[in-house]
Coordinates of C-alpha atoms in Angstrom, one line a residue:
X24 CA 0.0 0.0 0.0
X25 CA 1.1 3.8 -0.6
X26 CA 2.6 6.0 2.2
X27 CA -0.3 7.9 0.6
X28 CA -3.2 5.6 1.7
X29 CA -1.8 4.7 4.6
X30 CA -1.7 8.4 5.6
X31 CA -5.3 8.3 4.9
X32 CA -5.8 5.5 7.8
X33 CA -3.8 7.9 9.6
X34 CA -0.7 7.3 12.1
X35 CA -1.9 4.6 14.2
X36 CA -0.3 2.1 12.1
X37 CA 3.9 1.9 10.5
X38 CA 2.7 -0.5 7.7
X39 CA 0.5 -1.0 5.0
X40 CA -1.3 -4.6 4.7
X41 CA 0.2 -6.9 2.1
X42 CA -1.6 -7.8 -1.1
X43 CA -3.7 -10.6 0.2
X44 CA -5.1 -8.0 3.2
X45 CA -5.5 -5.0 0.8
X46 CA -7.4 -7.2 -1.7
X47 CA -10.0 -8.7 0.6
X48 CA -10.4 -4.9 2.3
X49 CA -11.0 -3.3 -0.4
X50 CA -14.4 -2.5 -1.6
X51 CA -13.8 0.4 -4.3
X52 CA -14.1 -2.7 -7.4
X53 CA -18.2 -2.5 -6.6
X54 CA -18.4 0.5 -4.0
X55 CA -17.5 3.3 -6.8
X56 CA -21.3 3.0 -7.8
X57 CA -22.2 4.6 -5.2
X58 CA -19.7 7.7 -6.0
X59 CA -23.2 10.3 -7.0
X60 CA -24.5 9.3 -3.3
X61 CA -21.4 9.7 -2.0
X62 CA -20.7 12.6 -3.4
X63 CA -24.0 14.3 -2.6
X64 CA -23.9 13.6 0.7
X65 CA -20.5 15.0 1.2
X66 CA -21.7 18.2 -0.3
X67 CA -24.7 18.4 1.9
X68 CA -22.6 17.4 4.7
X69 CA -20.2 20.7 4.0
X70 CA -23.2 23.1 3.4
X71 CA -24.2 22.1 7.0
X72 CA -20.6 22.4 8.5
X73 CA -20.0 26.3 7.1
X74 CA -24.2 26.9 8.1
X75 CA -23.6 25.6 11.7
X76 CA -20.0 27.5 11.9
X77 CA -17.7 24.6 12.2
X78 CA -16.0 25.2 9.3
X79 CA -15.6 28.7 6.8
X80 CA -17.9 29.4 4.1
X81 CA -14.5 29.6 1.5
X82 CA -13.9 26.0 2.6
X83 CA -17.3 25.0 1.8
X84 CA -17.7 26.7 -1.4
X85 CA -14.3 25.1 -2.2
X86 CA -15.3 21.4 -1.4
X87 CA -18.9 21.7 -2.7
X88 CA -17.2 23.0 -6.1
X89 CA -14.2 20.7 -5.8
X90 CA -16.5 17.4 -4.9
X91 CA -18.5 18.6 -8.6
X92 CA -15.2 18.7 -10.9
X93 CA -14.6 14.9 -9.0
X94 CA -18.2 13.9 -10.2
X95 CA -17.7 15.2 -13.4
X96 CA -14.7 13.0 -13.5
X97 CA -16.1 10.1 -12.6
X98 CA -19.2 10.4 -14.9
X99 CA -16.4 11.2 -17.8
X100 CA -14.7 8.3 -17.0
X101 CA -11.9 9.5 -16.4
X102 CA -11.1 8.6 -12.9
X103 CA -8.4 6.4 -12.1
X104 CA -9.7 4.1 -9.2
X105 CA -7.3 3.3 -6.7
X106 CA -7.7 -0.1 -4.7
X107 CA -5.1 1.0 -2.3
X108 CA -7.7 3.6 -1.2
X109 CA -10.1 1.0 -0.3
X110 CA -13.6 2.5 -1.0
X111 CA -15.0 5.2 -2.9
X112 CA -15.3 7.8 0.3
X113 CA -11.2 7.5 -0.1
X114 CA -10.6 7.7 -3.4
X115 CA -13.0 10.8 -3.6
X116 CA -11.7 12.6 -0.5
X117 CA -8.2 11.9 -1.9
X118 CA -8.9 13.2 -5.4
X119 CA -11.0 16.2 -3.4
X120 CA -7.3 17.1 -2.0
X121 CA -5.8 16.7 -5.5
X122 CA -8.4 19.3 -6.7
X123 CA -8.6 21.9 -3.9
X124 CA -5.6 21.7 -1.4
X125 CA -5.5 21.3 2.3
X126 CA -9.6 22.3 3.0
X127 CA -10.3 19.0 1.8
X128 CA -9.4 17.7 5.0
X129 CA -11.8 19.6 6.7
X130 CA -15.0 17.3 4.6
X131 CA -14.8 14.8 6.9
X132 CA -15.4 17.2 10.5
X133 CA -18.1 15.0 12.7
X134 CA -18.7 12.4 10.6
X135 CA -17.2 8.7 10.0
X136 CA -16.9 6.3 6.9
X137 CA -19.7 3.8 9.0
X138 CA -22.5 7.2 8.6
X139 CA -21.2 8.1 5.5
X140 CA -21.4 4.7 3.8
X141 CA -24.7 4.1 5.6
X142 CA -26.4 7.1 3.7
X143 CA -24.7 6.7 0.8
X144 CA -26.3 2.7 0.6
X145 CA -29.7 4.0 1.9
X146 CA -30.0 6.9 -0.9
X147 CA -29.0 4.4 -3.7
X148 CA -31.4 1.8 -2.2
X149 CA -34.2 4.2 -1.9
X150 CA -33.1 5.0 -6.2
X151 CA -33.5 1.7 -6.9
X152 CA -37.1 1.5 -5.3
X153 CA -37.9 4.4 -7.4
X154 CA -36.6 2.5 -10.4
X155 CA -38.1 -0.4 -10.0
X156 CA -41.4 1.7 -9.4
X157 CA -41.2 3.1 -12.5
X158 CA -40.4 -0.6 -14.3
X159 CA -43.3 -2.0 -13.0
X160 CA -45.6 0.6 -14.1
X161 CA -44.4 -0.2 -17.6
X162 CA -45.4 -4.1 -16.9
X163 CA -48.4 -3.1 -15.4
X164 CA -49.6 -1.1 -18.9
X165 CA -48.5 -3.7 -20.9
X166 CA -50.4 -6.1 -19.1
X167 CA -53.5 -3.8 -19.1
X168 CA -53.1 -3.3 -22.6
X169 CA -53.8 -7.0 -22.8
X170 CA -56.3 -7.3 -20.6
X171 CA -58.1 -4.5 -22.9
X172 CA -57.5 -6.2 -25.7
X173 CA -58.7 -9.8 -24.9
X174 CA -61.6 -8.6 -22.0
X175 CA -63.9 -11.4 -24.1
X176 CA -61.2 -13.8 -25.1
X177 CA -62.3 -17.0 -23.0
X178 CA -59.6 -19.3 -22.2
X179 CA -59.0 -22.2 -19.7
X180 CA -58.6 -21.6 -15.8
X181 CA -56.3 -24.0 -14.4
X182 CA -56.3 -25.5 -10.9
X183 CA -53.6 -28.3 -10.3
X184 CA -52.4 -26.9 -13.8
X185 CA -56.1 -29.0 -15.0
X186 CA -58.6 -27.4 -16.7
X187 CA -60.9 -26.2 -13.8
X188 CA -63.0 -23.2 -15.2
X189 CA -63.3 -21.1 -18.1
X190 CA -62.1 -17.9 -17.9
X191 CA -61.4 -15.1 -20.0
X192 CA -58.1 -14.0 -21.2
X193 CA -58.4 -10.4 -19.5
X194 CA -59.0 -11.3 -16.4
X195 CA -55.9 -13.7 -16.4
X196 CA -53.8 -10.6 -17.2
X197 CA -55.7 -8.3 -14.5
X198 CA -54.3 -11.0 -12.2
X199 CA -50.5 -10.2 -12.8
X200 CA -51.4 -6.3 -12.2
X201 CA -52.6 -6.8 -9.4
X202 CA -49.8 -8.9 -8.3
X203 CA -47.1 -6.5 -9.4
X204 CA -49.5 -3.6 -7.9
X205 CA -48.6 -5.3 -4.1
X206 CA -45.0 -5.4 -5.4
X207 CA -45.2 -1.4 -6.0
X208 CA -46.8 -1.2 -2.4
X209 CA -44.0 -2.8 -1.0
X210 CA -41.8 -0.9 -2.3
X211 CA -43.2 1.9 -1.6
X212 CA -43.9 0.8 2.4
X213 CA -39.8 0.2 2.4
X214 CA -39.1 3.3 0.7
X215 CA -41.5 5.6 3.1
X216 CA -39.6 3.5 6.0
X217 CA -35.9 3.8 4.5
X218 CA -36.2 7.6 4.2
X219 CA -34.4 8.8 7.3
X220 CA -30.9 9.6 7.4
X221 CA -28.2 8.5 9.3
X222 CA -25.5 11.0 8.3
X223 CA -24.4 12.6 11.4
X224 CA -24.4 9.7 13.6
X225 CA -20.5 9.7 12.7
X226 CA -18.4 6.2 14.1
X227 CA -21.3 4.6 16.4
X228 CA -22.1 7.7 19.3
X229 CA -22.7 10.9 17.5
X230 CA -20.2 13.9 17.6
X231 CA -19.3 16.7 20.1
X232 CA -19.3 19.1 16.9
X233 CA -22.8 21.7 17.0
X234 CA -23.9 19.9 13.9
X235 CA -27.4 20.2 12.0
X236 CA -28.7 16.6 11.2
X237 CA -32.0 17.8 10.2
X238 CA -30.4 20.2 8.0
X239 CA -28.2 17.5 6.0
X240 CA -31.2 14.9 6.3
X241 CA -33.6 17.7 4.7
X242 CA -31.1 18.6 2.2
X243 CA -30.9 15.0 0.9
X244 CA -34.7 14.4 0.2
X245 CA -35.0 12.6 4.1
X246 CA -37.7 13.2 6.6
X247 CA -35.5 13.5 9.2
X248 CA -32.3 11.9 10.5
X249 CA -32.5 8.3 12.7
X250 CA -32.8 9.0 16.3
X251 CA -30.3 6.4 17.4
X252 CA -26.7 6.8 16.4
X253 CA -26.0 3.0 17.2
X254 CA -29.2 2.3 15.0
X255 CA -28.1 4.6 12.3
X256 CA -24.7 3.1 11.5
X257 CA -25.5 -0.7 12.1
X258 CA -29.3 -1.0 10.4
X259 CA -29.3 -2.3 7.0
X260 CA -33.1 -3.1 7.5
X261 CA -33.4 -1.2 4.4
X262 CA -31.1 -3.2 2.0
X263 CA -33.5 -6.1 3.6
X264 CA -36.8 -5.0 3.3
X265 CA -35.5 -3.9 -0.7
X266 CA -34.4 -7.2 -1.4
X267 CA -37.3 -9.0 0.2
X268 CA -40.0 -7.0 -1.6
X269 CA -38.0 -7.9 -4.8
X270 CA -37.8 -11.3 -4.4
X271 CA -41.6 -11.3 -3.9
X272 CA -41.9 -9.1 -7.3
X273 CA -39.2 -11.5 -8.9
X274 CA -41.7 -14.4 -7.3
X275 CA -44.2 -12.9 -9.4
X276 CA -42.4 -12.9 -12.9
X277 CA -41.0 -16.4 -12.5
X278 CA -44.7 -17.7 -12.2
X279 CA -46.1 -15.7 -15.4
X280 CA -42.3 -16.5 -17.0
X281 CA -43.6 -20.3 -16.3
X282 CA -46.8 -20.0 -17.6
X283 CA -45.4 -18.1 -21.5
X284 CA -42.9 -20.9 -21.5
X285 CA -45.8 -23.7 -21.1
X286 CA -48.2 -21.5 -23.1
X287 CA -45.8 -21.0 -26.3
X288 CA -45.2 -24.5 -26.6
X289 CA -46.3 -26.6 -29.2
X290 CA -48.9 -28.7 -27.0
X291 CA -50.7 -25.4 -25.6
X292 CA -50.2 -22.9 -28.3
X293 CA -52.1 -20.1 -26.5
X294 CA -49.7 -17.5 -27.4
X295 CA -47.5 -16.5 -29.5
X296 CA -43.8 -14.8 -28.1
X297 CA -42.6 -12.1 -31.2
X298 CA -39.3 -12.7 -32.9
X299 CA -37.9 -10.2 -30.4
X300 CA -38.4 -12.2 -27.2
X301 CA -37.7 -15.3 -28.8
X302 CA -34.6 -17.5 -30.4
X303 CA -33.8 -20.5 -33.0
X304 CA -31.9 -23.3 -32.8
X305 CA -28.9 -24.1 -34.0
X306 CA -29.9 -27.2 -35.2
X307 CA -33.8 -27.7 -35.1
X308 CA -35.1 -25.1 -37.5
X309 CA -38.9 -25.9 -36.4
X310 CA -37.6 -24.5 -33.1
X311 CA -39.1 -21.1 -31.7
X312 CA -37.5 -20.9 -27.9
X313 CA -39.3 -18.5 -25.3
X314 CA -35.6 -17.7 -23.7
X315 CA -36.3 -14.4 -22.4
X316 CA -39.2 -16.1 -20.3
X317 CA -36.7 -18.8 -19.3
X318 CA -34.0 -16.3 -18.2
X319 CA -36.2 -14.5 -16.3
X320 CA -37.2 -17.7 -14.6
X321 CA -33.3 -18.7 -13.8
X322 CA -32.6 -14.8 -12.9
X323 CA -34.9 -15.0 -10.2
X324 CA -32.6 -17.4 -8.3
X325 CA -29.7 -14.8 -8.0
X326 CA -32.7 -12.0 -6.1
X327 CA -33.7 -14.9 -3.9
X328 CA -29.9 -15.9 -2.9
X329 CA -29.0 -12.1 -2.2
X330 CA -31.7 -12.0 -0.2
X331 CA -30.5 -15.3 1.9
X332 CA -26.9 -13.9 1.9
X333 CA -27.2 -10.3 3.2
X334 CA -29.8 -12.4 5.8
X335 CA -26.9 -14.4 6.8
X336 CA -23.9 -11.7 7.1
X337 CA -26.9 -9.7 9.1
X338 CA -27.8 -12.1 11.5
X339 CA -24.5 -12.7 13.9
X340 CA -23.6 -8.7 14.0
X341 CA -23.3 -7.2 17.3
X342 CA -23.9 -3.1 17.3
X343 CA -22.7 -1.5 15.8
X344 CA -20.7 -1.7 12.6
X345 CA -18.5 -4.4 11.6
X346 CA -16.5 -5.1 8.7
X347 CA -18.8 -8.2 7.5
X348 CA -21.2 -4.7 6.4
X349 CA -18.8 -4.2 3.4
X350 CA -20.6 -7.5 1.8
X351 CA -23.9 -6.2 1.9
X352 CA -23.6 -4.3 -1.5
X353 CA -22.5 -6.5 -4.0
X354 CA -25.6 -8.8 -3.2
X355 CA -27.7 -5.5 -3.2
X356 CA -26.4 -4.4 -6.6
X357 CA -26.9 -7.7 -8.2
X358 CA -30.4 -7.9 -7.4
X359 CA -31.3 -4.4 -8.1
X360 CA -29.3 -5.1 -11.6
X361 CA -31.3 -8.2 -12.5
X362 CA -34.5 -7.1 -11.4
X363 CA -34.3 -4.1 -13.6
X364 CA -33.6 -6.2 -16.4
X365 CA -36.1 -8.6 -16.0
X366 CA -39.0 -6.2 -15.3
X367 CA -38.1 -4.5 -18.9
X368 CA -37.7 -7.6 -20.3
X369 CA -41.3 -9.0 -19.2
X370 CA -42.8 -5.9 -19.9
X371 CA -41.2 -6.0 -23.7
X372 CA -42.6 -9.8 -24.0
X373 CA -45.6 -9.1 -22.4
X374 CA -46.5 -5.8 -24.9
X375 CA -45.5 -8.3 -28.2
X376 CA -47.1 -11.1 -26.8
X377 CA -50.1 -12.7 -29.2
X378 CA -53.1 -14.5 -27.4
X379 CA -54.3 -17.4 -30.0
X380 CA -58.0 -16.9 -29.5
X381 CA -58.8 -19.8 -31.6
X382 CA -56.3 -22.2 -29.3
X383 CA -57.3 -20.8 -25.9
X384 CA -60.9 -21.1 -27.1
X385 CA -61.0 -24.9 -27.9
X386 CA -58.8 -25.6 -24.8
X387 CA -61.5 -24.1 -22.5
X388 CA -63.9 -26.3 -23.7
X389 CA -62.6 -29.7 -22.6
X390 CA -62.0 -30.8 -19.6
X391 CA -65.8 -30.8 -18.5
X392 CA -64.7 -26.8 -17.4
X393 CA -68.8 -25.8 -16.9
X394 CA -69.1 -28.7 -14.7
X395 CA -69.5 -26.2 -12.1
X396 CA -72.5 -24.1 -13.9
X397 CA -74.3 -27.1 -14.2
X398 CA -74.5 -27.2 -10.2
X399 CA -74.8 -23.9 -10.1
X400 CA -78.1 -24.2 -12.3
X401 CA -79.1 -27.3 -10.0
X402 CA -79.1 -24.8 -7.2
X403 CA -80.8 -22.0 -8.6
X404 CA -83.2 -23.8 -10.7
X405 CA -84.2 -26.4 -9.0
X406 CA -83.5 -25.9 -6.0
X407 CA -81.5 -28.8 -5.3
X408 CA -78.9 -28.2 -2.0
X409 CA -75.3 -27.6 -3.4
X410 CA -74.1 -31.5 -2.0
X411 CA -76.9 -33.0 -4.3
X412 CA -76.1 -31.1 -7.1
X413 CA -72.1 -31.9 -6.9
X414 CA -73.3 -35.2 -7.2
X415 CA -75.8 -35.2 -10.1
X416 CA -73.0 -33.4 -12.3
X417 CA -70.4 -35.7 -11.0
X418 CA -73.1 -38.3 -12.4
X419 CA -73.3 -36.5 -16.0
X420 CA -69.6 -35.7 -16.1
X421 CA -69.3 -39.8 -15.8
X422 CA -71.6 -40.1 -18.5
X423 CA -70.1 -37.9 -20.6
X424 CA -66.7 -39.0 -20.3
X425 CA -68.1 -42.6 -20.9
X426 CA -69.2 -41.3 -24.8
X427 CA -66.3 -39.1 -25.6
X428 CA -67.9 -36.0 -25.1
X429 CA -68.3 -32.8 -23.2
X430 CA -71.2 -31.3 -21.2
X431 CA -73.0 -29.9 -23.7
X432 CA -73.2 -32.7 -26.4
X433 CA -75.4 -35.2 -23.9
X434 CA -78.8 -35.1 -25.0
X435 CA -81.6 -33.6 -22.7
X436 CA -83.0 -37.9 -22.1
X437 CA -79.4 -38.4 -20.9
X438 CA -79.4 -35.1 -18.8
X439 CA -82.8 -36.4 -17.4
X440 CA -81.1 -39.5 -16.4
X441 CA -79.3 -38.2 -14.0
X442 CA -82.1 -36.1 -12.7
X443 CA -85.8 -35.8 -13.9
X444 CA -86.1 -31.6 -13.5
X445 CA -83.2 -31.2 -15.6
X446 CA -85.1 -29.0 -18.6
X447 CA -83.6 -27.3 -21.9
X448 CA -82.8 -24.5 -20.2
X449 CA -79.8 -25.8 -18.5
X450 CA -77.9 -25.8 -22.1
X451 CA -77.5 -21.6 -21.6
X452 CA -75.0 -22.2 -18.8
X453 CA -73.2 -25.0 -20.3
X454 CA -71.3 -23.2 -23.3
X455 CA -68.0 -21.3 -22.2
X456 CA -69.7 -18.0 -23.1
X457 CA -71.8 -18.3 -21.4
X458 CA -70.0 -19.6 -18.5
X459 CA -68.0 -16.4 -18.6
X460 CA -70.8 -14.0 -18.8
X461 CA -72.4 -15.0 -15.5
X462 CA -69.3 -14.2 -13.3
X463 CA -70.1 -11.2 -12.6
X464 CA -69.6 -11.0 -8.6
X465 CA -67.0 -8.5 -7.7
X466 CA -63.4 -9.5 -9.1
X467 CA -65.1 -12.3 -11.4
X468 CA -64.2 -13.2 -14.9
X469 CA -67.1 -11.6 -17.0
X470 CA -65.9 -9.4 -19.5
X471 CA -67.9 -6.6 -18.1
X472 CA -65.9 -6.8 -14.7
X473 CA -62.7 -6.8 -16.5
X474 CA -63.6 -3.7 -18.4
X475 CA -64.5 -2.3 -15.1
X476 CA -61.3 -3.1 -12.9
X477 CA -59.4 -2.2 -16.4
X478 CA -60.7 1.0 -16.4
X479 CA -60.4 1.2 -12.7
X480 CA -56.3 0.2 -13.9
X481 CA -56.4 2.5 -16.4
X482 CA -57.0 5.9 -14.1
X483 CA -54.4 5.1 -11.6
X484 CA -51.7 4.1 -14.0
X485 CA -52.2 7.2 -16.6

């Protein structure tokens, strides 16, 4: 290590740390993403220091100006890391010096590396929940968009992944919006809960310096700084309850990722992925691959394991900060990364997507899938208590599936059979149509509810 960095430990200690020790402290090869952050809170921090009198307004002015050429830098890409700095508050407090002389050294009055890091992780966390709002409002409109589109479209409803009841194509996309609306809630419950700073709290007790922590936290879009000094350095609730709420949102794709990959293949054909979210083979040229969906699937895996692992360095820490913190990131950016890029991806399959009416149509039919209308009719026609009526179109279905056919293709003598007030009415329920039609409770499948909670969609998400 340089006489330079070690300076910047300080003179406690004579020698650097050898290579092995330098490379497994470091953290600047994934920390530098967090060099805006840093670098905004450093400038808020030295607006506060001049306002509150610890340090000169020339000084300020100086690092608040100096701290922007170091961005600029940065952003250019033309800053030359340095791993013998350790982490990006070093490399940028030792460029700052570069830049603007000896009040650089005044940046760092009644603060610490543990606050600074910790508000410099909690404003690109509370970024990333914004992002990742945003990217699900995307999904959410394309999936309304089809939901619009196909309101009528009757397809199968699946229990057990067996045809259960009909239901139309819209609603099956209102389902996902929903879904992803919690996700967005989630978010936003961690974000509201995240947004307090803890700048200010310095090394673990506070500071003996008249500084302004409301002042800083106010100036960097907080409502306040954390009460508890200990708290402030050592939580990473917020790196948590981010990663938590995105596994449930990746949860979420990897089920409708499942169901395209089914759904495109050859024996379900009920949709048809666009050349854009889909690949060849390289030696089956009948192939049409859905590997977008199937990435996004695998993804998944890598949210769900940062999850586990910043969970597992958490769990043993005694207050307040300990070195085990500086793995918290790398699992964080992953996540954030991948869940980006699988929200845009879904959303960009999802808007290209192409039901197959005729496909969806036929498969709704079989599977005795208005087996259930028929003892609803029972019920309401003739009055017959719900047990009874299971059991008279458990009789039919038998019957049916006896002669090769569905529901609807036994004869009124053979509906009889099974019960002497069946009448010719009881065919207007039996179709899938008509099936679909009658759902009209609140959140059913009936096209007209789907319009409804579409338009209800529609309003909120502009």
């Amino acid at each position: 290590m340089t006489k330079s960095a070690n300076t910047m430990w300080g003179g406690r200690f004579a020698a650097g740390p050898d290579a092995i020790m330098e490379a497994i402290n470091a953290s600047i090869g994934f920390d530098q993403r967090l060099a805006a952050q840093d670098i905004a809170g450093s400038r808020a921090h030295a607006a506060m220091l001049a306002a509150c009198g610890i340090i000169s307004d020339t000084d300020s002015e100086a690092i608040g100006e100096g701290l922007l050429t170091v961005l600029s830098e940065i952003e250019a890409g033309d800053f030359a890391f340095s791993t013998a700095l350790e982490d990006i508050h070093m490399n940028v407090e030792a460029r700052l010096k570069e830049v603007i002389g000896e009040p650089a050294g005044r940046l760092h009055t009644g603060r610490s590396r543990n606050d600074q890091v910790a508000v410099d992780f909690r404003l690109w966390v509370r970024d990333q929940c914004d992002a990742a709002d945003a990217a699900l409002a995307e999904l959410m409109r394309a999936l309304l968009g089809q939901a619009e589109a196909g309101a009528e479209y009757v397809m199968p409803g699946f229990t057990h992944l067996q045809v259960a009841q009909p239901v139309t194509w819209g609603h099956h996309m209102l389902a996902y919006v929903e879904m992803f609306a919690r996700d967005r809630s989630r978010l936003a419950d961690a974000r509201k809960r995240m947004n307090f700073s803890p700048l200010g709290a310095a090394a673990l007790a506070g500071t003996s310096f008249p500084i302004d922590r409301h002042m800083t936290a106010k100036a960097l879009g907080f409502d306040g700084p954390m009460p508890n000094s200990l708290d402030a350095t050592s939580d990473r609730d917020f790196a948590l309850e981010f990663l938590a709420a995105s596994s449930i949102c990746a949860m979420h794709m990897s089920r409708l990722a499942e169901e395209l990959v089914i759904w495109s293949s050859a024996q379900f054909r009920f949709v048809k992925m666009s050349d854009r979210w889909s690949t060849g083979s390289s030696i089956m040229p009948q192939k049409r691959n859905p590997d977008a969906a199937e990435l996004i699937r695998a993804k998944i895996g890598r949210i769900f394991g940062a999850n586990v692992a910043l969970m597992t360095v958490m769990k043993g820490l005694p207050l307040t900060y300990s070195k085990d913190m500086q793995e918290d990131k790398e699992q964080v950016f992953d996540a954030a990364d991948n869940l980006m890029l699988a929200l845009a991806a879904m959303a960009g399959m999802v808007a290209d997507m192409t039901p197959q009416v005729e496909s969806l149509r036929a498969a709704a039919a079989t599977g005795f899938s208005t087996a259930t209308d028929l003892a609803d009719w029972l019920v309401r026609e003739l009055g017959l208590p719900f047990r009874d009526a299971h059991h008279v179109t458990g009789t039919l279905v038998a019957l049916a599936e006896s002669k090769g056919c569905d529901l609807p293709d036994l004869s009124l003598d053979e509906m009889k059979s099974a019960h002497t007030g069946i009448t010719q009415d009881v065919f207007t329920v039996l179709g899938v149509d008509n099936s679909v039609a009658s759902r009209t409770s609140f959140g059913g499948t009936a096209p007209s509810e789907v319009r409804k909670r579409a338009a209800d969609w529609k309003e909120v998400l502009g």
